[in-house]
mmCIF file with all atom_site columns, C-alpha atoms in Angstrom:
data_model
loop_
_atom_site.group_PDB
_atom_site.id
_atom_site.type_symbol
_atom_site.label_atom_id
_atom_site.label_alt_id
_atom_site.label_comp_id
_atom_site.label_asym_id
_atom_site.label_entity_id
_atom_site.label_seq_id
_atom_site.pdbx_PDB_ins_code
_atom_site.Cartn_x
_atom_site.Cartn_y
_atom_site.Cartn_z
_atom_site.occupancy
_atom_site.B_iso_or_equiv
_atom_site.pdbx_formal_charge
_atom_site.auth_seq_id
_atom_site.auth_comp_id
_atom_site.auth_asym_id
_atom_site.auth_atom_id
_atom_site.pdbx_PDB_model_num
ATOM 1   C CA . MET A 1 1   ? 31.452 -208.603 -95.881 1.00 53.00 ? 287 MET A CA 1
ATOM 2   C CA . THR A 1 2   ? 31.357 -204.851 -95.273 1.00 58.00 ? 288 THR A CA 1
ATOM 3   C CA . LYS A 1 3   ? 32.572 -203.558 -91.914 1.00 61.00 ? 289 LYS A CA 1
ATOM 4   C CA . PHE A 1 4   ? 30.896 -200.400 -90.582 1.00 62.00 ? 290 PHE A CA 1
ATOM 5   C CA . HIS A 1 5   ? 32.085 -198.064 -87.845 1.00 63.00 ? 291 HIS A CA 1
ATOM 6   C CA . PHE A 1 6   ? 29.567 -195.656 -86.373 1.00 65.00 ? 292 PHE A CA 1
ATOM 7   C CA . LYS A 1 7   ? 31.006 -192.411 -85.067 1.00 66.00 ? 293 LYS A CA 1
ATOM 8   C CA . PRO A 1 8   ? 30.170 -191.539 -81.423 1.00 70.00 ? 294 PRO A CA 1
ATOM 9   C CA . GLU A 1 9   ? 27.788 -188.606 -81.100 1.00 69.00 ? 295 GLU A CA 1
ATOM 10  C CA . SER A 1 10  ? 30.237 -186.863 -78.708 1.00 73.00 ? 296 SER A CA 1
ATOM 11  C CA . ASP A 1 11  ? 33.482 -187.492 -76.825 1.00 75.00 ? 297 ASP A CA 1
ATOM 12  C CA . ASP A 1 12  ? 31.672 -188.786 -73.726 1.00 73.00 ? 298 ASP A CA 1
ATOM 13  C CA . ILE A 1 13  ? 32.640 -192.325 -72.753 1.00 70.00 ? 299 ILE A CA 1
ATOM 14  C CA . ASP A 1 14  ? 29.117 -193.698 -73.118 1.00 69.00 ? 300 ASP A CA 1
ATOM 15  C CA . ALA A 1 15  ? 27.985 -191.558 -76.074 1.00 72.00 ? 301 ALA A CA 1
ATOM 16  C CA . PRO A 1 16  ? 25.771 -193.412 -78.539 1.00 72.00 ? 302 PRO A CA 1
ATOM 17  C CA . HIS A 1 17  ? 27.315 -194.450 -81.852 1.00 70.00 ? 303 HIS A CA 1
ATOM 18  C CA . VAL A 1 18  ? 25.055 -193.157 -84.605 1.00 73.00 ? 304 VAL A CA 1
ATOM 19  C CA . CYS A 1 19  ? 24.973 -192.712 -88.349 1.00 71.00 ? 305 CYS A CA 1
ATOM 20  C CA . ASP A 1 20  ? 22.518 -191.224 -90.800 1.00 72.00 ? 306 ASP A CA 1
ATOM 21  C CA . VAL A 1 21  ? 20.983 -193.840 -93.067 1.00 70.00 ? 307 VAL A CA 1
ATOM 22  C CA . PRO A 1 22  ? 18.640 -192.455 -95.744 1.00 72.00 ? 308 PRO A CA 1
ATOM 23  C CA . ASP A 1 23  ? 15.106 -193.847 -95.630 1.00 69.00 ? 309 ASP A CA 1
ATOM 24  C CA . THR A 1 24  ? 15.613 -195.051 -99.207 1.00 72.00 ? 310 THR A CA 1
ATOM 25  C CA . SER A 1 25  ? 18.815 -196.960 -98.418 1.00 70.00 ? 311 SER A CA 1
ATOM 26  C CA . PRO A 1 26  ? 18.761 -200.709 -99.099 1.00 69.00 ? 312 PRO A CA 1
ATOM 27  C CA . TYR A 1 27  ? 20.781 -201.146 -95.894 1.00 66.00 ? 313 TYR A CA 1
ATOM 28  C CA . LEU A 1 28  ? 18.163 -199.604 -93.593 1.00 65.00 ? 314 LEU A CA 1
ATOM 29  C CA . GLY A 1 29  ? 15.963 -202.695 -93.431 1.00 69.00 ? 315 GLY A CA 1
ATOM 30  C CA . MET A 1 30  ? 18.945 -204.985 -92.969 1.00 68.00 ? 316 MET A CA 1
ATOM 31  C CA . LEU A 1 31  ? 20.328 -202.914 -90.093 1.00 66.00 ? 317 LEU A CA 1
ATOM 32  C CA . LEU A 1 32  ? 16.995 -202.606 -88.303 1.00 67.00 ? 318 LEU A CA 1
ATOM 33  C CA . ALA A 1 33  ? 16.404 -206.348 -88.694 1.00 68.00 ? 319 ALA A CA 1
ATOM 34  C CA . VAL A 1 34  ? 19.312 -206.912 -86.270 1.00 68.00 ? 320 VAL A CA 1
ATOM 35  C CA . LYS A 1 35  ? 17.349 -205.898 -83.150 1.00 65.00 ? 321 LYS A CA 1
ATOM 36  C CA . GLU A 1 36  ? 20.201 -206.716 -80.761 1.00 61.00 ? 322 GLU A CA 1
ATOM 37  C CA . GLY A 1 37  ? 22.497 -204.245 -82.484 1.00 63.00 ? 323 GLY A CA 1
ATOM 38  C CA . PHE A 1 38  ? 20.573 -201.484 -84.222 1.00 65.00 ? 324 PHE A CA 1
ATOM 39  C CA . ARG A 1 39  ? 17.513 -199.324 -83.744 1.00 65.00 ? 325 ARG A CA 1
ATOM 40  C CA . VAL A 1 40  ? 16.226 -195.955 -84.875 1.00 65.00 ? 326 VAL A CA 1
ATOM 41  C CA . TYR A 1 41  ? 18.115 -193.420 -82.769 1.00 64.00 ? 327 TYR A CA 1
ATOM 42  C CA . GLY A 1 42  ? 15.932 -192.049 -79.976 1.00 63.00 ? 328 GLY A CA 1
ATOM 43  C CA . ALA A 1 43  ? 13.146 -194.587 -80.556 1.00 61.00 ? 329 ALA A CA 1
ATOM 44  C CA . GLU A 1 44  ? 11.641 -196.263 -77.526 1.00 58.00 ? 330 GLU A CA 1
ATOM 45  C CA . VAL A 1 45  ? 12.744 -199.878 -77.183 1.00 57.00 ? 331 VAL A CA 1
ATOM 46  C CA . GLU A 1 46  ? 9.924  -202.448 -77.275 1.00 58.00 ? 332 GLU A CA 1
ATOM 47  C CA . ASP A 1 47  ? 9.823  -206.017 -76.010 1.00 54.00 ? 333 ASP A CA 1
ATOM 48  C CA . GLU A 1 48  ? 8.608  -208.975 -78.102 1.00 57.00 ? 334 GLU A CA 1
ATOM 49  C CA . HIS A 1 49  ? 4.971  -207.997 -77.384 1.00 57.00 ? 335 HIS A CA 1
ATOM 50  C CA . GLY A 1 50  ? 5.424  -204.457 -78.702 1.00 56.00 ? 336 GLY A CA 1
ATOM 51  C CA . GLN A 1 51  ? 5.457  -202.955 -75.205 1.00 57.00 ? 337 GLN A CA 1
ATOM 52  C CA . PRO A 1 52  ? 8.073  -200.420 -74.058 1.00 53.00 ? 338 PRO A CA 1
ATOM 53  C CA . SER A 1 53  ? 10.801 -202.234 -72.163 1.00 52.00 ? 339 SER A CA 1
ATOM 54  C CA . ALA A 1 54  ? 13.988 -201.505 -70.318 1.00 55.00 ? 340 ALA A CA 1
ATOM 55  C CA . ASP A 1 55  ? 16.706 -200.283 -72.637 1.00 53.00 ? 341 ASP A CA 1
ATOM 56  C CA . PRO A 1 56  ? 18.908 -203.302 -73.426 1.00 50.00 ? 342 PRO A CA 1
ATOM 57  C CA . TYR A 1 57  ? 21.685 -200.911 -74.415 1.00 49.00 ? 343 TYR A CA 1
ATOM 58  C CA . ALA A 1 58  ? 21.716 -199.120 -71.081 1.00 53.00 ? 344 ALA A CA 1
ATOM 59  C CA . VAL A 1 59  ? 25.033 -199.443 -69.335 1.00 52.00 ? 345 VAL A CA 1
ATOM 60  C CA . VAL A 1 60  ? 24.651 -200.995 -65.910 1.00 58.00 ? 346 VAL A CA 1
ATOM 61  C CA . SER A 1 61  ? 27.612 -200.076 -63.793 1.00 66.00 ? 347 SER A CA 1
ATOM 62  C CA . PRO A 1 62  ? 29.395 -203.010 -62.168 1.00 74.00 ? 348 PRO A CA 1
ATOM 63  C CA . TYR A 1 63  ? 30.019 -200.597 -59.291 1.00 75.00 ? 349 TYR A CA 1
ATOM 64  C CA . ALA A 1 64  ? 26.357 -199.740 -58.623 1.00 74.00 ? 350 ALA A CA 1
ATOM 65  C CA . ASP A 1 65  ? 26.319 -201.599 -55.278 1.00 75.00 ? 351 ASP A CA 1
ATOM 66  C CA . GLN A 1 66  ? 29.419 -199.757 -54.138 1.00 79.00 ? 352 GLN A CA 1
ATOM 67  C CA . PHE A 1 67  ? 27.930 -196.420 -55.201 1.00 80.00 ? 353 PHE A CA 1
ATOM 68  C CA . ASP A 1 68  ? 24.937 -197.220 -52.985 1.00 81.00 ? 354 ASP A CA 1
ATOM 69  C CA . ASN A 1 69  ? 27.288 -198.001 -50.083 1.00 83.00 ? 355 ASN A CA 1
ATOM 70  C CA . LEU A 1 70  ? 29.972 -195.350 -50.418 1.00 87.00 ? 356 LEU A CA 1
ATOM 71  C CA . HIS A 1 71  ? 30.712 -195.502 -46.680 1.00 87.00 ? 357 HIS A CA 1
ATOM 72  C CA . THR A 1 72  ? 32.459 -198.830 -47.393 1.00 89.00 ? 358 THR A CA 1
ATOM 73  C CA . VAL A 1 73  ? 34.674 -197.505 -50.210 1.00 91.00 ? 359 VAL A CA 1
ATOM 74  C CA . ASN A 1 74  ? 38.338 -196.592 -49.733 1.00 94.00 ? 360 ASN A CA 1
ATOM 75  C CA . PRO A 1 75  ? 39.000 -193.687 -52.141 1.00 94.00 ? 361 PRO A CA 1
ATOM 76  C CA . ASP A 1 76  ? 42.744 -194.391 -52.101 1.00 94.00 ? 362 ASP A CA 1
ATOM 77  C CA . THR A 1 77  ? 42.487 -197.948 -53.424 1.00 93.00 ? 363 THR A CA 1
ATOM 78  C CA . VAL A 1 78  ? 39.870 -197.791 -56.203 1.00 93.00 ? 364 VAL A CA 1
ATOM 79  C CA . ASP A 1 79  ? 41.058 -198.171 -59.788 1.00 91.00 ? 365 ASP A CA 1
ATOM 80  C CA . GLY A 1 80  ? 40.633 -195.914 -62.804 1.00 91.00 ? 366 GLY A CA 1
ATOM 81  C CA . LYS A 1 81  ? 37.587 -197.789 -64.074 1.00 90.00 ? 367 LYS A CA 1
ATOM 82  C CA . PHE A 1 82  ? 35.823 -197.232 -60.758 1.00 90.00 ? 368 PHE A CA 1
ATOM 83  C CA . LEU A 1 83  ? 36.730 -193.532 -60.860 1.00 93.00 ? 369 LEU A CA 1
ATOM 84  C CA . ALA A 1 84  ? 35.459 -193.128 -64.441 1.00 91.00 ? 370 ALA A CA 1
ATOM 85  C CA . ALA A 1 85  ? 32.183 -194.873 -63.554 1.00 89.00 ? 371 ALA A CA 1
ATOM 86  C CA . PHE A 1 86  ? 31.863 -192.759 -60.386 1.00 91.00 ? 372 PHE A CA 1
ATOM 87  C CA . ALA A 1 87  ? 32.321 -189.564 -62.407 1.00 92.00 ? 373 ALA A CA 1
ATOM 88  C CA . ARG A 1 88  ? 29.750 -190.666 -64.969 1.00 89.00 ? 374 ARG A CA 1
ATOM 89  C CA . ASP A 1 89  ? 27.128 -192.254 -62.697 1.00 87.00 ? 375 ASP A CA 1
ATOM 90  C CA . VAL A 1 90  ? 27.379 -190.294 -59.456 1.00 90.00 ? 376 VAL A CA 1
ATOM 91  C CA . LEU A 1 91  ? 28.968 -186.953 -60.302 1.00 93.00 ? 377 LEU A CA 1
ATOM 92  C CA . GLN A 1 92  ? 27.282 -186.927 -63.730 1.00 91.00 ? 378 GLN A CA 1
ATOM 93  C CA . ALA A 1 93  ? 30.403 -185.413 -65.255 1.00 91.00 ? 379 ALA A CA 1
ATOM 94  C CA . PRO A 1 94  ? 32.689 -186.637 -68.027 1.00 91.00 ? 380 PRO A CA 1
ATOM 95  C CA . ALA A 1 95  ? 35.690 -188.408 -66.515 1.00 92.00 ? 381 ALA A CA 1
ATOM 96  C CA . ASN A 1 96  ? 38.037 -186.735 -68.988 1.00 92.00 ? 382 ASN A CA 1
ATOM 97  C CA . ASN A 1 97  ? 36.884 -183.127 -68.514 1.00 93.00 ? 383 ASN A CA 1
ATOM 98  C CA . LYS A 1 98  ? 39.234 -181.731 -65.861 1.00 94.00 ? 384 LYS A CA 1
ATOM 99  C CA . THR A 1 99  ? 37.752 -178.226 -66.027 1.00 94.00 ? 385 THR A CA 1
ATOM 100 C CA . ARG A 1 100 ? 34.232 -179.549 -65.369 1.00 94.00 ? 386 ARG A CA 1
ATOM 101 C CA . LEU A 1 101 ? 35.520 -181.743 -62.537 1.00 95.00 ? 387 LEU A CA 1
ATOM 102 C CA . ALA A 1 102 ? 37.340 -178.799 -60.922 1.00 95.00 ? 388 ALA A CA 1
ATOM 103 C CA . GLU A 1 103 ? 34.176 -176.679 -61.182 1.00 95.00 ? 389 GLU A CA 1
ATOM 104 C CA . LEU A 1 104 ? 32.179 -179.482 -59.578 1.00 94.00 ? 390 LEU A CA 1
ATOM 105 C CA . LEU A 1 105 ? 34.681 -179.720 -56.707 1.00 96.00 ? 391 LEU A CA 1
ATOM 106 C CA . LYS A 1 106 ? 34.317 -175.974 -56.110 1.00 95.00 ? 392 LYS A CA 1
ATOM 107 C CA . THR A 1 107 ? 30.527 -175.812 -56.290 1.00 94.00 ? 393 THR A CA 1
ATOM 108 C CA . GLU A 1 108 ? 29.707 -179.055 -54.475 1.00 93.00 ? 394 GLU A CA 1
ATOM 109 C CA . PHE A 1 109 ? 32.523 -179.327 -51.921 1.00 94.00 ? 395 PHE A CA 1
ATOM 110 C CA . ASP A 1 110 ? 34.119 -175.849 -51.804 1.00 95.00 ? 396 ASP A CA 1
ATOM 111 C CA . ILE A 1 111 ? 37.458 -177.335 -52.876 1.00 95.00 ? 397 ILE A CA 1
ATOM 112 C CA . ASP A 1 112 ? 39.746 -175.225 -55.044 1.00 95.00 ? 398 ASP A CA 1
ATOM 113 C CA . ALA A 1 113 ? 41.520 -177.502 -57.496 1.00 94.00 ? 399 ALA A CA 1
ATOM 114 C CA . ASN A 1 114 ? 43.693 -176.459 -60.410 1.00 94.00 ? 400 ASN A CA 1
ATOM 115 C CA . PRO A 1 115 ? 42.823 -178.623 -63.420 1.00 92.00 ? 401 PRO A CA 1
ATOM 116 C CA . THR A 1 116 ? 46.185 -177.899 -65.039 1.00 92.00 ? 402 THR A CA 1
ATOM 117 C CA . ARG A 1 117 ? 48.066 -179.345 -62.055 1.00 94.00 ? 403 ARG A CA 1
ATOM 118 C CA . GLU A 1 118 ? 45.863 -182.349 -61.321 1.00 93.00 ? 404 GLU A CA 1
ATOM 119 C CA . THR A 1 119 ? 44.996 -185.455 -63.284 1.00 94.00 ? 405 THR A CA 1
ATOM 120 C CA . ALA A 1 120 ? 41.364 -186.208 -64.003 1.00 94.00 ? 406 ALA A CA 1
ATOM 121 C CA . ASN A 1 121 ? 41.605 -189.248 -61.722 1.00 95.00 ? 407 ASN A CA 1
ATOM 122 C CA . SER A 1 122 ? 42.963 -187.180 -58.839 1.00 95.00 ? 408 SER A CA 1
ATOM 123 C CA . LEU A 1 123 ? 40.096 -184.688 -59.240 1.00 96.00 ? 409 LEU A CA 1
ATOM 124 C CA . ILE A 1 124 ? 37.549 -187.514 -59.251 1.00 96.00 ? 410 ILE A CA 1
ATOM 125 C CA . ARG A 1 125 ? 39.295 -189.098 -56.259 1.00 96.00 ? 411 ARG A CA 1
ATOM 126 C CA . MET A 1 126 ? 38.947 -185.783 -54.344 1.00 96.00 ? 412 MET A CA 1
ATOM 127 C CA . ALA A 1 127 ? 35.209 -185.755 -55.014 1.00 96.00 ? 413 ALA A CA 1
ATOM 128 C CA . LEU A 1 128 ? 34.959 -189.425 -54.101 1.00 95.00 ? 414 LEU A CA 1
ATOM 129 C CA . ALA A 1 129 ? 36.744 -188.794 -50.795 1.00 95.00 ? 415 ALA A CA 1
ATOM 130 C CA . GLU A 1 130 ? 34.240 -186.061 -49.950 1.00 95.00 ? 416 GLU A CA 1
ATOM 131 C CA . CYS A 1 131 ? 31.279 -188.279 -50.893 1.00 92.00 ? 417 CYS A CA 1
ATOM 132 C CA . VAL A 1 132 ? 32.697 -191.124 -48.791 1.00 92.00 ? 418 VAL A CA 1
ATOM 133 C CA . LYS A 1 133 ? 33.125 -188.726 -45.858 1.00 93.00 ? 419 LYS A CA 1
ATOM 134 C CA . GLN A 1 134 ? 29.492 -187.638 -46.177 1.00 91.00 ? 420 GLN A CA 1
ATOM 135 C CA . ALA A 1 135 ? 28.281 -191.238 -46.523 1.00 89.00 ? 421 ALA A CA 1
ATOM 136 C CA . LYS A 1 136 ? 30.209 -192.280 -43.395 1.00 90.00 ? 422 LYS A CA 1
ATOM 137 C CA . ALA A 1 137 ? 28.704 -189.388 -41.437 1.00 89.00 ? 423 ALA A CA 1
ATOM 138 C CA . GLU A 1 138 ? 25.209 -190.372 -42.596 1.00 87.00 ? 424 GLU A CA 1
ATOM 139 C CA . ALA A 1 139 ? 25.824 -194.035 -41.716 1.00 83.00 ? 425 ALA A CA 1
ATOM 140 C CA . GLU A 1 140 ? 27.109 -193.048 -38.277 1.00 86.00 ? 426 GLU A CA 1
ATOM 141 C CA . GLN A 1 141 ? 24.070 -190.855 -37.730 1.00 84.00 ? 427 GLN A CA 1
ATOM 142 C CA . LEU A 1 142 ? 21.750 -193.753 -38.624 1.00 79.00 ? 428 LEU A CA 1
ATOM 143 C CA . ILE A 1 143 ? 23.584 -196.048 -36.211 1.00 81.00 ? 429 ILE A CA 1
ATOM 144 C CA . ASN A 1 144 ? 23.271 -193.471 -33.435 1.00 80.00 ? 430 ASN A CA 1
ATOM 145 C CA . MET A 1 145 ? 19.559 -193.030 -34.126 1.00 78.00 ? 431 MET A CA 1
ATOM 146 C CA . GLN A 1 146 ? 19.002 -196.777 -33.767 1.00 73.00 ? 432 GLN A CA 1
ATOM 147 C CA . LYS A 1 147 ? 20.600 -196.882 -30.319 1.00 68.00 ? 433 LYS A CA 1
#
């Protein structure tokens, strides 16, 4: 049995793993026959009836409910996995790019952070704390409007 490793397209956590397979390769048909594992890169995914369907390879964050209810999150107690998912899904920034995270803190929250003195998690936690603060203010405003 031959074991293959497909190189990620970039250093992002959820970058697709791709490889070039020549159209004339005897392996192409075998790879594409395994529909659960391989597809032509960039091709639209189809269901069993040939209709476009939801991407089965899409990563669904286990934290999606918490991201929708940030007013209930304690930024000081979340773990690194939560912070990485928050950076990716909410901030839309790579969790390991401290320079990008510091720039985001400055532009979005007017917070000056030095990426050489902070960890990536602490930068994400700062952004999370600001988002939680905003979410709590919005939730409080909704409660007051209902009274």
